Short mmCIF file of C-alpha atoms and ligand atoms in Angstrom, two decimals:
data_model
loop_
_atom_site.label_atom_id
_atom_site.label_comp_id
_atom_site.label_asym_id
_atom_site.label_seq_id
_atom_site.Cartn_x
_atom_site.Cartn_y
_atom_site.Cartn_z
CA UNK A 1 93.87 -40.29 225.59
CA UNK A 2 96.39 -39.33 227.69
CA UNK A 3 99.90 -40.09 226.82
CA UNK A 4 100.47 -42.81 229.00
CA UNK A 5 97.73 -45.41 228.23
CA UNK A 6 98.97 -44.62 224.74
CA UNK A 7 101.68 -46.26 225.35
CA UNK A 8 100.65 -49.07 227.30
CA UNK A 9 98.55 -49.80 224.31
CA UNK A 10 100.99 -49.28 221.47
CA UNK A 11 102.21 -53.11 220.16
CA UNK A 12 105.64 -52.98 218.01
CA UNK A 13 104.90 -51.29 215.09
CA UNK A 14 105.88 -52.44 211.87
CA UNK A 15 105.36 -49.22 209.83
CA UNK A 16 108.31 -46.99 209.55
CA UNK A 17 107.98 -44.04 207.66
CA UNK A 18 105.64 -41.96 205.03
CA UNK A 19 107.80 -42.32 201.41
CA UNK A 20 107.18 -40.28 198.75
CA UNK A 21 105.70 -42.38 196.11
CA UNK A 22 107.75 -40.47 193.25
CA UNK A 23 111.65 -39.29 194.56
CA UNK A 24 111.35 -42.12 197.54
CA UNK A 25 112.14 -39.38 200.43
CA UNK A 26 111.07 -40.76 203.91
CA UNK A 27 109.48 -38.88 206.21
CA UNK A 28 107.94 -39.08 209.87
CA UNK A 29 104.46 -40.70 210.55
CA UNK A 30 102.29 -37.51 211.27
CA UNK A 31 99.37 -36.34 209.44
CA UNK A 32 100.64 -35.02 206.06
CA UNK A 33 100.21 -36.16 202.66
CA UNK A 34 102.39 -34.29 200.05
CA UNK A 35 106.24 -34.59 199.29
CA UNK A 36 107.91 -31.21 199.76
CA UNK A 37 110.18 -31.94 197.48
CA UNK A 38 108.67 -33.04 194.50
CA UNK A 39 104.75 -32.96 195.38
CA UNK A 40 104.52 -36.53 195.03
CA UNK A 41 101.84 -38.19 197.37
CA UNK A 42 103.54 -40.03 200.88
CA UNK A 43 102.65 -43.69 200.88
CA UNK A 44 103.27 -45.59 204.17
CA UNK A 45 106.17 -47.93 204.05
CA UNK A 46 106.72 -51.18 206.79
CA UNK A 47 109.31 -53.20 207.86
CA UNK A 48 108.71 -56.56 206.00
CA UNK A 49 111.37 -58.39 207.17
CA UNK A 50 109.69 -58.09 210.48
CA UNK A 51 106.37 -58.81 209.03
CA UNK A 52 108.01 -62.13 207.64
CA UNK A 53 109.40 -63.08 210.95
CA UNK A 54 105.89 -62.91 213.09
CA UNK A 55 102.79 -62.92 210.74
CA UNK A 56 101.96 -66.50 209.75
CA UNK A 57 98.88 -67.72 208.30
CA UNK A 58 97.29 -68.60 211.83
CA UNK A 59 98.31 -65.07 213.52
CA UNK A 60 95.92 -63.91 211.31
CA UNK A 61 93.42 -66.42 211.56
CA UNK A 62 93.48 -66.45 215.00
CA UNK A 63 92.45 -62.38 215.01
CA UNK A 64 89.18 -60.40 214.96
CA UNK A 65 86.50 -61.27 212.56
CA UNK A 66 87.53 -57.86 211.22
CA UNK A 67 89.92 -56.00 208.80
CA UNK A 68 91.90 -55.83 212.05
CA UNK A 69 93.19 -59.14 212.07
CA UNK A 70 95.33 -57.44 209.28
CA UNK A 71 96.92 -55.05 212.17
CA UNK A 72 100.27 -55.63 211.41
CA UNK A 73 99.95 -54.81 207.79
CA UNK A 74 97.69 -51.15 208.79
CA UNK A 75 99.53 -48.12 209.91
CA UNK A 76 98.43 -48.01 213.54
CA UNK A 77 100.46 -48.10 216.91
CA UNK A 78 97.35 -49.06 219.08
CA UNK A 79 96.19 -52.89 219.60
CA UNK A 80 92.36 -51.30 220.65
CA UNK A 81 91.73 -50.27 216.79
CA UNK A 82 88.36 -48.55 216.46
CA UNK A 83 86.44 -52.19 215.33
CA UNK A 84 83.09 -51.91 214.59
CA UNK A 85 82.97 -55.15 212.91
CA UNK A 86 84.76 -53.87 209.37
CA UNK A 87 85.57 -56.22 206.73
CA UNK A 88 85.40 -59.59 206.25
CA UNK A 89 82.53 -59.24 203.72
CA UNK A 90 81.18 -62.29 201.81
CA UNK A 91 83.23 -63.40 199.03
CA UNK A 92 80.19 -65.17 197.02
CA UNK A 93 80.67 -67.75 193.99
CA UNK A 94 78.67 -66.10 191.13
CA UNK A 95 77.20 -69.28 189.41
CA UNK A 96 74.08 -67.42 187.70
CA UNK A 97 75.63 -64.14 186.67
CA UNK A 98 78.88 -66.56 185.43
CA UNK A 99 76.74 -68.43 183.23
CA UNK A 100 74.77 -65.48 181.75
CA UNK A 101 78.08 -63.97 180.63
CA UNK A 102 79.82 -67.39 179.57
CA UNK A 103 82.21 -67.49 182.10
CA UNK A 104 83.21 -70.09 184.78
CA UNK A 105 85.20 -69.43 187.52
CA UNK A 106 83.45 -65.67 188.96
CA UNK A 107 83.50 -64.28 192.45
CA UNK A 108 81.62 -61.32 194.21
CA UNK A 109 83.52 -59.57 196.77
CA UNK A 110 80.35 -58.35 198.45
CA UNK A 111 81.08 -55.06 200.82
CA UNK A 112 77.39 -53.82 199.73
CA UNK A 113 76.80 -55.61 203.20
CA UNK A 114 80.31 -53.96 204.89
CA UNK A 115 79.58 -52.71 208.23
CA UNK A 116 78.40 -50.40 209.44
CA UNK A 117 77.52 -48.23 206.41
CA UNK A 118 76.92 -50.71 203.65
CA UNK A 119 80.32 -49.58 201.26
CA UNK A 120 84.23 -50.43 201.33
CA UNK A 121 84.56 -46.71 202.77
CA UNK A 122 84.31 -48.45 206.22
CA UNK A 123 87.61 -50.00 205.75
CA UNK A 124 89.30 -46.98 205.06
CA UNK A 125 87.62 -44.85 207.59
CA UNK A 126 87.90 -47.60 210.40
CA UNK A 127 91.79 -46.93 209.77
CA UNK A 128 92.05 -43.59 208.98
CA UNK A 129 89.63 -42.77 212.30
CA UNK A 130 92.00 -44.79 214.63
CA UNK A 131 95.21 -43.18 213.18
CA UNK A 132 93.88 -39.57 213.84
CA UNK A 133 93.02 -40.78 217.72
CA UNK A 134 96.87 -41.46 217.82
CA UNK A 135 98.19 -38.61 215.94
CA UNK A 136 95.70 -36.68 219.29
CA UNK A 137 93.06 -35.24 217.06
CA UNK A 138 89.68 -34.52 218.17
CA UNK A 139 88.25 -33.16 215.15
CA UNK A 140 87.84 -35.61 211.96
CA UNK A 141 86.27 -34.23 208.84
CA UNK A 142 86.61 -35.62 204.88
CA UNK A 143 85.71 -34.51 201.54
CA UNK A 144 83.09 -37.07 200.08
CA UNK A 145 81.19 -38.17 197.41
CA UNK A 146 78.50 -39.73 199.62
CA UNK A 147 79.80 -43.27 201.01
CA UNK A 148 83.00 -41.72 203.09
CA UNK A 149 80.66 -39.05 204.62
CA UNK A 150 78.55 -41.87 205.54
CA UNK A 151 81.23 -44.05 207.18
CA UNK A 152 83.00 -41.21 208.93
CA UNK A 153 79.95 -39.89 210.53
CA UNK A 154 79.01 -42.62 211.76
CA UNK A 155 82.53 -44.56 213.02
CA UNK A 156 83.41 -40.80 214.05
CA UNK A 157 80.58 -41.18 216.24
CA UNK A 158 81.32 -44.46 217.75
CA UNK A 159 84.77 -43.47 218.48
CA UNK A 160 83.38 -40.19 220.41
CA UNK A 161 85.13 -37.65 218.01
CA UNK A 162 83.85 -34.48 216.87
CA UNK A 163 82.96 -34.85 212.87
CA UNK A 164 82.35 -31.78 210.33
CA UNK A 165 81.98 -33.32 206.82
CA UNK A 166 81.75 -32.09 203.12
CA UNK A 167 80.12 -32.93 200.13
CA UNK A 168 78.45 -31.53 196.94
CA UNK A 169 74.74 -30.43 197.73
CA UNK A 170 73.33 -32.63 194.85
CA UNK A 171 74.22 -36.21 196.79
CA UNK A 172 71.25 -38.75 196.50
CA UNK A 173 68.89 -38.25 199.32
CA UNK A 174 69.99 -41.97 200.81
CA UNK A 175 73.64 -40.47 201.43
CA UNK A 176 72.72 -37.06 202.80
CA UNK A 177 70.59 -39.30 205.37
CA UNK A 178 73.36 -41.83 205.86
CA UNK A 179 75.32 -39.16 206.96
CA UNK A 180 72.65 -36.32 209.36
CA UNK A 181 71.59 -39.61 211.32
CA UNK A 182 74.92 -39.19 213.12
CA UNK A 183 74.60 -35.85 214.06
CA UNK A 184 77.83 -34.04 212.63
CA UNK A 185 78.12 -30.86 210.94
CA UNK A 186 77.54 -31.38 207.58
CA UNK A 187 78.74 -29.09 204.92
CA UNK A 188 76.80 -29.13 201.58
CA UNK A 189 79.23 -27.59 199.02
CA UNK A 190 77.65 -25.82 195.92
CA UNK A 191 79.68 -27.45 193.34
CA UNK A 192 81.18 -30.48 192.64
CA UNK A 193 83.47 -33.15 194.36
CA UNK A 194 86.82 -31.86 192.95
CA UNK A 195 85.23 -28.10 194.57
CA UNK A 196 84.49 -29.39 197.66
CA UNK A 197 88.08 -31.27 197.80
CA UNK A 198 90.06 -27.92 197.30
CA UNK A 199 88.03 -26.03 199.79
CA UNK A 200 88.93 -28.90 202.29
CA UNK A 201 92.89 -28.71 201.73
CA UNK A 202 92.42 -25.14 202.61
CA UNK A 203 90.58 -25.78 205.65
CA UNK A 204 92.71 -28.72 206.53
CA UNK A 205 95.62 -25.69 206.26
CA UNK A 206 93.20 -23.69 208.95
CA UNK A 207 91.54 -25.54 211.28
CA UNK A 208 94.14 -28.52 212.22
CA UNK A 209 91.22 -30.93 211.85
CA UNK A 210 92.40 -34.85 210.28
CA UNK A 211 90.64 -34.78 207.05
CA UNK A 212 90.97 -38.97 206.60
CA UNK A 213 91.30 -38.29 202.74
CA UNK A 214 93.42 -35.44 202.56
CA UNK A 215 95.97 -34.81 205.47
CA UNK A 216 95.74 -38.53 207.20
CA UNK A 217 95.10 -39.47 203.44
CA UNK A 218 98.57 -41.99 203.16
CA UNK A 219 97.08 -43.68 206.53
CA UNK A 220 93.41 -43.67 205.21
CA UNK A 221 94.30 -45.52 201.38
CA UNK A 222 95.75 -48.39 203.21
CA UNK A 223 92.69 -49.47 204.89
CA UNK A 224 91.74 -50.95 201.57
CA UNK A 225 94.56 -53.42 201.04
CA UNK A 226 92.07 -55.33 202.85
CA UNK A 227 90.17 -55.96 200.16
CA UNK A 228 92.84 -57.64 198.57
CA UNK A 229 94.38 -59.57 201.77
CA UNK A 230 90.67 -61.02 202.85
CA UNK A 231 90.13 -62.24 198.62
CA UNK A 232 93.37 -63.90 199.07
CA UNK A 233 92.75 -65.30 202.29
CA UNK A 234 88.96 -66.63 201.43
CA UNK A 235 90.27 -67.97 198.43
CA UNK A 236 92.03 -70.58 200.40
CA UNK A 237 95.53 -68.10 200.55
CA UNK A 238 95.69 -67.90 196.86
CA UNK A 239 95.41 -65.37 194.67
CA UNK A 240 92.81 -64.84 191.96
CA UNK A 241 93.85 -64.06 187.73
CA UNK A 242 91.99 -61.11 187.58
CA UNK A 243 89.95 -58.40 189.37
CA UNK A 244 87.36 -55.92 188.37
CA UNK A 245 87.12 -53.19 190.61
CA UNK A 246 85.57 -49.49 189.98
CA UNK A 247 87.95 -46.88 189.58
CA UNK A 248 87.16 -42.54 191.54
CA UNK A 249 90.40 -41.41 192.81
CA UNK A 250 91.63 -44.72 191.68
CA UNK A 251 93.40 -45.42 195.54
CA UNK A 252 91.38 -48.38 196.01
CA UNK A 253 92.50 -49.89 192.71
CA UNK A 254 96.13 -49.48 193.36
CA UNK A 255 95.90 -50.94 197.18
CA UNK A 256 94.65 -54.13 196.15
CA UNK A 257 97.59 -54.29 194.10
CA UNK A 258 99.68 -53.67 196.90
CA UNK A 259 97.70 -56.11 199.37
CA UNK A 260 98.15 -58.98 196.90
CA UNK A 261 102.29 -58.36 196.49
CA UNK A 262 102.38 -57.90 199.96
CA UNK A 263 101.21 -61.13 200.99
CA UNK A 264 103.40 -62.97 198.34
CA UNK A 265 106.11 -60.54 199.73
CA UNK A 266 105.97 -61.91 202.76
CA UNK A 267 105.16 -65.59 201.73
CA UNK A 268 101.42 -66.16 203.07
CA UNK A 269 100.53 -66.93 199.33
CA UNK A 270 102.22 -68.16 196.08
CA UNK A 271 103.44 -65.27 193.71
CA UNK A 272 101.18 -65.34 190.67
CA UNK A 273 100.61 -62.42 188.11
CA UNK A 274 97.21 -61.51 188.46
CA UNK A 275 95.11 -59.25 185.86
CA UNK A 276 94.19 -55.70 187.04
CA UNK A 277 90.57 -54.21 185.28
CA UNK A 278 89.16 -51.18 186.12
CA UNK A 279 85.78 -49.36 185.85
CA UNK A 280 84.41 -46.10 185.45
CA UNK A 281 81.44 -44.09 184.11
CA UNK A 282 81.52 -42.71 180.72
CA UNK A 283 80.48 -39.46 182.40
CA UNK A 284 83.12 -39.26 184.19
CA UNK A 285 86.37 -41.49 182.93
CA UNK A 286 89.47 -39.81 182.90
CA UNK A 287 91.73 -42.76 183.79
CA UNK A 288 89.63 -44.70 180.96
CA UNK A 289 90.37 -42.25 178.32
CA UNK A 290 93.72 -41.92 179.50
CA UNK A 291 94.18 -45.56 179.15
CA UNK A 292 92.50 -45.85 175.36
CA UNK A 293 94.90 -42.96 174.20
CA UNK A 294 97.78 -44.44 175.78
CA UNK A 295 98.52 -41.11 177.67
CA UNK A 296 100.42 -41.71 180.73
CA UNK A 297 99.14 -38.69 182.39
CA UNK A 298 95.32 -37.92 183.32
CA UNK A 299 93.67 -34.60 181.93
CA UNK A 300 90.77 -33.92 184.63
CA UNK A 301 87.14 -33.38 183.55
CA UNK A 302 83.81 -32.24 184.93
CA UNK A 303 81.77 -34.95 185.61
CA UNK A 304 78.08 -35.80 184.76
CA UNK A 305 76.83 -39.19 185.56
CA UNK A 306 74.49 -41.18 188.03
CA UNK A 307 77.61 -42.75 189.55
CA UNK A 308 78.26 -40.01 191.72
CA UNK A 309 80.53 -42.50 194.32
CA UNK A 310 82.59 -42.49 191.17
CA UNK A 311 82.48 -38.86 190.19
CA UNK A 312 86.03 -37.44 190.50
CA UNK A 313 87.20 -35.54 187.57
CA UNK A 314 90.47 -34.74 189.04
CA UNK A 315 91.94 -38.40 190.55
CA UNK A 316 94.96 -38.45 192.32
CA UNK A 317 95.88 -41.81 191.53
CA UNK A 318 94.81 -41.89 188.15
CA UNK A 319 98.22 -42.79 186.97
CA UNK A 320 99.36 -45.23 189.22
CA UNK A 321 96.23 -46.96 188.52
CA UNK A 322 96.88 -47.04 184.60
CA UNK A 323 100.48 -48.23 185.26
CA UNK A 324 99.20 -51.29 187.28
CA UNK A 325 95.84 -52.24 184.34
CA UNK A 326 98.91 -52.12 181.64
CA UNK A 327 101.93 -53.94 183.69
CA UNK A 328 99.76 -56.68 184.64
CA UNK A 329 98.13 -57.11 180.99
CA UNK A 330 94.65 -56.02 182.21
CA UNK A 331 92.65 -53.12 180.74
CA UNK A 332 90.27 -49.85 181.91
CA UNK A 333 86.64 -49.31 180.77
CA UNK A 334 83.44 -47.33 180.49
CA UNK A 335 80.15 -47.58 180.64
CA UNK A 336 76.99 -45.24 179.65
CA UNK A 337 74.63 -44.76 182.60
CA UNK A 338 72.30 -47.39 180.59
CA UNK A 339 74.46 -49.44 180.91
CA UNK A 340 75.16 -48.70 184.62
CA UNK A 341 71.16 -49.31 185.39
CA UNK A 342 71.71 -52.77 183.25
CA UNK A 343 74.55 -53.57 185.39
CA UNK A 344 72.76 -52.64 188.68
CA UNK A 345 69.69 -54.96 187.75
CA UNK A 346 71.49 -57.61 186.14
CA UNK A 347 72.95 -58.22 189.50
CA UNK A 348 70.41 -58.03 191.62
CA UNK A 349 68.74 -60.55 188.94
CA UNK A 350 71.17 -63.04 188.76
CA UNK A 351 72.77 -62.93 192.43
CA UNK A 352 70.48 -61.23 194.48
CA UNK A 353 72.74 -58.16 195.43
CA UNK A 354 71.42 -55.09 195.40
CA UNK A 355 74.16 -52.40 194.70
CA UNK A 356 74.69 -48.58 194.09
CA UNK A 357 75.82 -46.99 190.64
CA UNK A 358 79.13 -47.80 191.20
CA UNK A 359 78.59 -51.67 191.56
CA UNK A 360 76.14 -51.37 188.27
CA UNK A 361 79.47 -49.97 186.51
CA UNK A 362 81.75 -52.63 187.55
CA UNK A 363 78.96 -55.02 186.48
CA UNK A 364 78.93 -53.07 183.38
CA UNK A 365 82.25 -53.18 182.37
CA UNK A 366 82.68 -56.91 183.24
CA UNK A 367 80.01 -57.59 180.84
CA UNK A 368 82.13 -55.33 178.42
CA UNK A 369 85.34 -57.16 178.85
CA UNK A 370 83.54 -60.94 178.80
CA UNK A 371 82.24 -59.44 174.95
CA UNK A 372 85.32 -58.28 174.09
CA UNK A 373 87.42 -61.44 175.00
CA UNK A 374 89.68 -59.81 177.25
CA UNK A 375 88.50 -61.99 180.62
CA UNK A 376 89.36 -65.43 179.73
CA UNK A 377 86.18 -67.89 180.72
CA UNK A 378 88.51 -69.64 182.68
CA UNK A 379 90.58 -67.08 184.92
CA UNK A 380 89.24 -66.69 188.13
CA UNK A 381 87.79 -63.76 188.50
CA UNK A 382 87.04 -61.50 191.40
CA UNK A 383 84.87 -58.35 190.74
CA UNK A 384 84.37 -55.86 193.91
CA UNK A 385 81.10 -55.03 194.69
CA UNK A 386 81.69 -51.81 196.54
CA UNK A 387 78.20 -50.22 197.88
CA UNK A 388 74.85 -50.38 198.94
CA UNK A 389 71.92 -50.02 196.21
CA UNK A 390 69.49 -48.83 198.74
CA UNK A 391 71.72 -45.94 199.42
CA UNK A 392 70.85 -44.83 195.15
CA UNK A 393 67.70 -45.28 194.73
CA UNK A 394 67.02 -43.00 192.50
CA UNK A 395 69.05 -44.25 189.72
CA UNK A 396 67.04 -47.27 189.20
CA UNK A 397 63.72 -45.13 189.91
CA UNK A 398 61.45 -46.62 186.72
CA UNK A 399 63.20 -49.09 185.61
CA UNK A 400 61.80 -51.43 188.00
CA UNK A 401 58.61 -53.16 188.27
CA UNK A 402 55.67 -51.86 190.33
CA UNK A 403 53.35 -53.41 193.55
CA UNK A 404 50.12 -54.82 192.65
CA UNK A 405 48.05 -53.16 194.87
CA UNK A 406 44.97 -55.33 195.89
CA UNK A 407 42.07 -55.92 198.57
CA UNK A 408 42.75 -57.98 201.20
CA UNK A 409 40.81 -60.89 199.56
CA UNK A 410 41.32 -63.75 197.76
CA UNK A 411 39.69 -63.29 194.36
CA UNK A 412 41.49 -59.87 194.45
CA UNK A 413 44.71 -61.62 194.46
CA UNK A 414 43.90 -64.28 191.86
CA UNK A 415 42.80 -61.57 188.96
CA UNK A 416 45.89 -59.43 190.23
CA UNK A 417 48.10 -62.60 189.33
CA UNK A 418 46.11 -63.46 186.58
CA UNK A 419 46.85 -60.02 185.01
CA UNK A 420 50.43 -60.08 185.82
CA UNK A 421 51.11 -63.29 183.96
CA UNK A 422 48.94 -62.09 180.96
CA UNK A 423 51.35 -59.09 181.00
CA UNK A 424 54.30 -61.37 181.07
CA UNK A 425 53.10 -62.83 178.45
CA UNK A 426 52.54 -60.38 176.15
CA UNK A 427 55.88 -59.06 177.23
CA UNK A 428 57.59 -62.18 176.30
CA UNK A 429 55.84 -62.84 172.31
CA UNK A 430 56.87 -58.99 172.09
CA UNK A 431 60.51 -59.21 172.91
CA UNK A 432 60.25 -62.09 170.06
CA UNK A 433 59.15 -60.44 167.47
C1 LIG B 501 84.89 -44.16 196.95
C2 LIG B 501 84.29 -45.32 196.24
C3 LIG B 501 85.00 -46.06 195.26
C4 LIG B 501 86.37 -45.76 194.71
O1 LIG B 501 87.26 -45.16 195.51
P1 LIG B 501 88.75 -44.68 195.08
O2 LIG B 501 89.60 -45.33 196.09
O3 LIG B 501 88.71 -43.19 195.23
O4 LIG B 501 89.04 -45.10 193.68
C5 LIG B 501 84.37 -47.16 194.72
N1 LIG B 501 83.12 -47.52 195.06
C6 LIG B 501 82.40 -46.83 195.98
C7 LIG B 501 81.03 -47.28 196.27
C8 LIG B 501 82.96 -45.71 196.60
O5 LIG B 501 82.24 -45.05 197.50
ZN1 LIG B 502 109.05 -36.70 196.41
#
């Protein structure tokens, strides 16, 4: 883009600077992530009192059916955002999988069905993607553990950009295909995420490519305070008591935070304290242990467990994460990858949404919390749903049911059902005695 249709496109902006999330130094919007004072990470700070004066309720109802309709509150210059339809997911009422855990007031945030790779990564890719445009790279690359390849391959290659991503060689097969279908170069590292993550700093240090979690990564997080400003908005602008959400580099976590006090900051809902709960895998938890001990710093581990989406050992917002679950009176958990494949089917049982290893962990943990009375029946609760199960097949390969394979007849069909129910059955008196 040449630098005069830039600016014929740029709107005012409302962001103002990069601030360093530790000392508070400010400075310029370009692509870096990392205080160089103090090494604290850069978070992207706006000018509220100008969001106050122009975004009402209606400004933003009268936007895209997008996360764009959030522009002011994303750190873009541009009013033609890369929009490929992101956000605005189904927020479902949970009757069935409410009653089965005793409680009464339970939402789904479903972005299992986010477009247009099936997990929340779209959100922060559709605003890392149109930040790089601006800051006039050409070259976009991340370091993934499966989704973010996935939506940066693919919104890389709507957007015409060249795309080189990385991620560890043992991915599930549905991710590495999510991800080749779009033609980039696609690095399979020999080790695991928190590997492939240094070796991408380095080349981010080399090649001058935007690296949406790494060097754009302050622009990239923000993308999913959407999450918390479109559960506020289809609650009917309120906010919920609590949240579940699953917990990696533990970003996510702390931008819904940030969406929800931003909208009461600005007045498009009523303050309320709302209950922060986070999720991880027992295989890999070091924000949950972190919590338990009451440790306000995060020792890394090397993960093993089927949530790979989940799977950083090293997370660089571990404790910013465990400062929000304790100031709001809300609480971090972990599940065994039994429990995971529980939490994966007990879903798809009960609501008829079929997600990945990291929704079968927040499922998990909910359960978890309901048992150990630390989700009030009554709050309401909202627990994000962050993937696609089709993408991790794997994990639930034999613990589900098989086709009854039969002849195209009729009395084929009859004995088949015949059988089946006999089985049931016999199931059923055995899970009695
Ligand atoms: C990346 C990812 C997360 C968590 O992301 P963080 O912001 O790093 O905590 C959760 N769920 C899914 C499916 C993901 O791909
Ligand atoms: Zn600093």
């Amino acid at each position: 883009m040449t630098q005069a249709t830039q600016l014929q496109t740029k709107s005012a902006a409302t962001f103002r600077a990069l601030k360093c999330k530790e000392c508070g130094e400010e400075y310029e919007l370009k692509a870096m992530h990392v205080c160089e004072f103090c090494f604290g990470p850069l978070e992207v700070a706006y000018d509220y009192d100008a969001l106050r004066r122009t975004v009402t309720r209606e400004t933003i109802q009268a936007g895209p059916h997008s996360i764009w309709r959030y522009r002011p509150f994303l750190p873009v210059e541009t009013n033609q955002p890369i929009d490929v339809g992101t956000g605005l997911t189904p927020l479902v009422r949970a009757n069935r999988l409410a009653r089965r855990l005793g409680l009464k007031n339970l939402y789904i945030k479903n972005d299992a069905v986010n477009m247009p790779t099936l997990s929340f990564k779209d959100r922060v890719v559709s605003v890392a993607l149109t930040r790089a445009r601006e800051l006039g790279f050409s070259t976009v690359s991340c370091a993934s553990t499966g989704n973010l390849a996935n939506s940066t391959a693919a919104i890389a290659a709507h957007a015409g950009l060249d795309c080189c991503v990385f991620i560890p060689a043992d991915l599930e097969a549905g991710k590495v295909m999510g991800t080749l279908i779009y033609s980039p170069t696609v690095m399979a590292v020999q080790g695991n995420y928190d590997q492939v993550n240094r070796l991408c700093s380095e080349v981010a240090n080399t090649h001058g490519w935007g690296f949406v979690n790494i060097n754009l990564r302050p622009y990239y997080s923000e993308g999913s305070k959407t999450l918390g400003y479109e559960v506020a908005e289809q609650l009917g602008w309120e906010l919920p008591d609590h949240i579940v959400a699953p917990l990696a580099s533990g970003s996510l976590f702390t931008k819904i935070y940030k969406g929800f006090r931003e909208f009461v900051d600005v007045g498009l809902v009523a303050d309320k304290s709302v209950r922060f709960s986070g999720a991880q895998a027992d295989g890999c938890s070091p924000i949950a242990q972190a919590y338990r001990e009451g440790r306000d710093f995060v020792t890394p581990v090397k993960p093993s467990t089927i949530a790979k989406s989940l799977a950083i050992g090293n997370p660089a917002d571990g404790v910013y994460a465990i400062d929000i679950a304790r100031k709001t009176n809300g609480n971090i958990e972990s599940v065994n990858d039994a429990e995971i494949i529980a939490g994966i089917k007990l879903l798809a049982e009960t609501e008829g949404i079929f997600t990945e290893t990291a929704g079968g962990t927040t499922v998990a943990v909910l359960q978890k919390l309901v048992e150990a009375g630390k989700i009030d029946p009554d709050e309401t609760t909202v627990v994000y749903i962050t993937g696609n199960g089709l993408k991790t097949q794997e994990a639930v390969q034999g613990y589900v049911g098989e086709p009854l394979t039969i002849e195209p007849k009729l009395d084929s069909f009859e004995r088949a059902l015949e059988r089946s129910r006999t089985l049931e059955r016999l199931e059923w008196q055995q899970a009695l005695v």
